[in-house]
């Protein structure tokens, strides 16, 4: 049975509590948390199985990717019941570790604010609102793609496109303004512009309203009454969390404050740090970029042009930009991984993210590594990961991603250090947090069900391959 409901932090705890309270064919045990978030929320840790070798399943690194913890908790329910794809699951053969939600704070922020729209509502309401949100998200994407292409065709480099979005952030763009921008940057005459406007902009239906290109975050209009005030103060932890969010939302970055609706985009923890950016390599990259450009950096329109690389919804890589610091949610995870590797228990890990229908599995391309020993280890990692990615691709039809050009995510970093680590982007329908719920049968149920199957196949085959090939690398270096 697949559950389709508005999934928030309370719902997650309800599912997890039921799992440990009830007797199952395969018992679920709660262990001590792998970490406590900065406001004191547990990063919970559960296991099913009694085997010597461990496979780790994690969701919820990004707060607003709510389908992640939703999927992981349902996966736990299915394995526990030992039915369907898991009817042959042998609890003595392997131990599966579950970290259902690595970033409880971000998950709380991006779901508490939606409660007034969705809590206790019918499946129909959930589907309709999620679908509107998904459509609006696509509209925002479409505008960005169209205008970027328009500028590219005129010969714009990335910096000119950035200037364009800097200028028109959260503004409607009229034909006159677009012409003036093009005239300034490309020396274009009125006649040529008119021709391009007619050929490239007009045919895109619905893009122009009252002579203006609507640009100011369509999806923010779906849930207009969002506020951090809606975060209920259930105990000390929630009070702390709300205070942190309030400080971030009220901060004035010389003329810029985060739009109130951007709470829905909260990927970070409550300190405003994105756990996937929270690694030393990413911090150096961001500092370089910041020095190079010497101006405020903003995300693309699909991330609502939010200010980035500062504590906020889109987050910065470190709370201290001068000396790198791991956030407790990452520190705890790394410590746990090192421990498992040292004990010879680790065989693999999947981190589930929200949207895209994608499989990230390659480390850096081995051929580009100079040091011979590193090259050999990374080649082995690549070979093992490819084996699992192929299983996953076969069951889900997800798109396997190419070699990363450089390491940016914490996931990328781990893939260069340990074998068997995959990052899966679950839903083919985009638009976190609600887009994946926009089509119950066509997308949501399909996503959950194919990933059950892919996971069951993965652990069946992965065990023999991973167990044999596993090599330990010096993960400890990273944590220091
Ligand atoms: Zn993510």
PDB file of N, CA and C in Angstrom, residues 128 156-157 202 456:
ATOM      1  N   UNK A 128      -4.675  18.898  -6.405  1.00  0.00           N
ATOM      2  CA  UNK A 128      -4.972  20.128  -7.155  1.00  0.00           C
ATOM      3  C   UNK A 128      -3.967  21.231  -6.834  1.00  0.00           C
ATOM      4  N   UNK A 156      24.836  37.061 -26.042  1.00  0.00           N
ATOM      5  CA  UNK A 156      25.135  37.377 -24.641  1.00  0.00           C
ATOM      6  C   UNK A 156      25.980  36.298 -23.974  1.00  0.00           C
ATOM      7  N   UNK A 157      27.016  36.728 -23.281  1.00  0.00           N
ATOM      8  CA  UNK A 157      27.781  35.815 -22.430  1.00  0.00           C
ATOM      9  C   UNK A 157      27.051  35.715 -21.087  1.00  0.00           C
ATOM     10  N   UNK A 202       6.676  36.374 -29.107  1.00  0.00           N
ATOM     11  CA  UNK A 202       5.215  36.311 -29.334  1.00  0.00           C
ATOM     12  C   UNK A 202       4.664  34.876 -29.424  1.00  0.00           C
ATOM     13  N   UNK A 456      15.044  -2.877  -3.864  1.00  0.00           N
ATOM     14  CA  UNK A 456      15.114  -4.304  -3.514  1.00  0.00           C
ATOM     15  C   UNK A 456      16.104  -5.025  -4.433  1.00  0.00           C
TER      16      UNK A 456
END
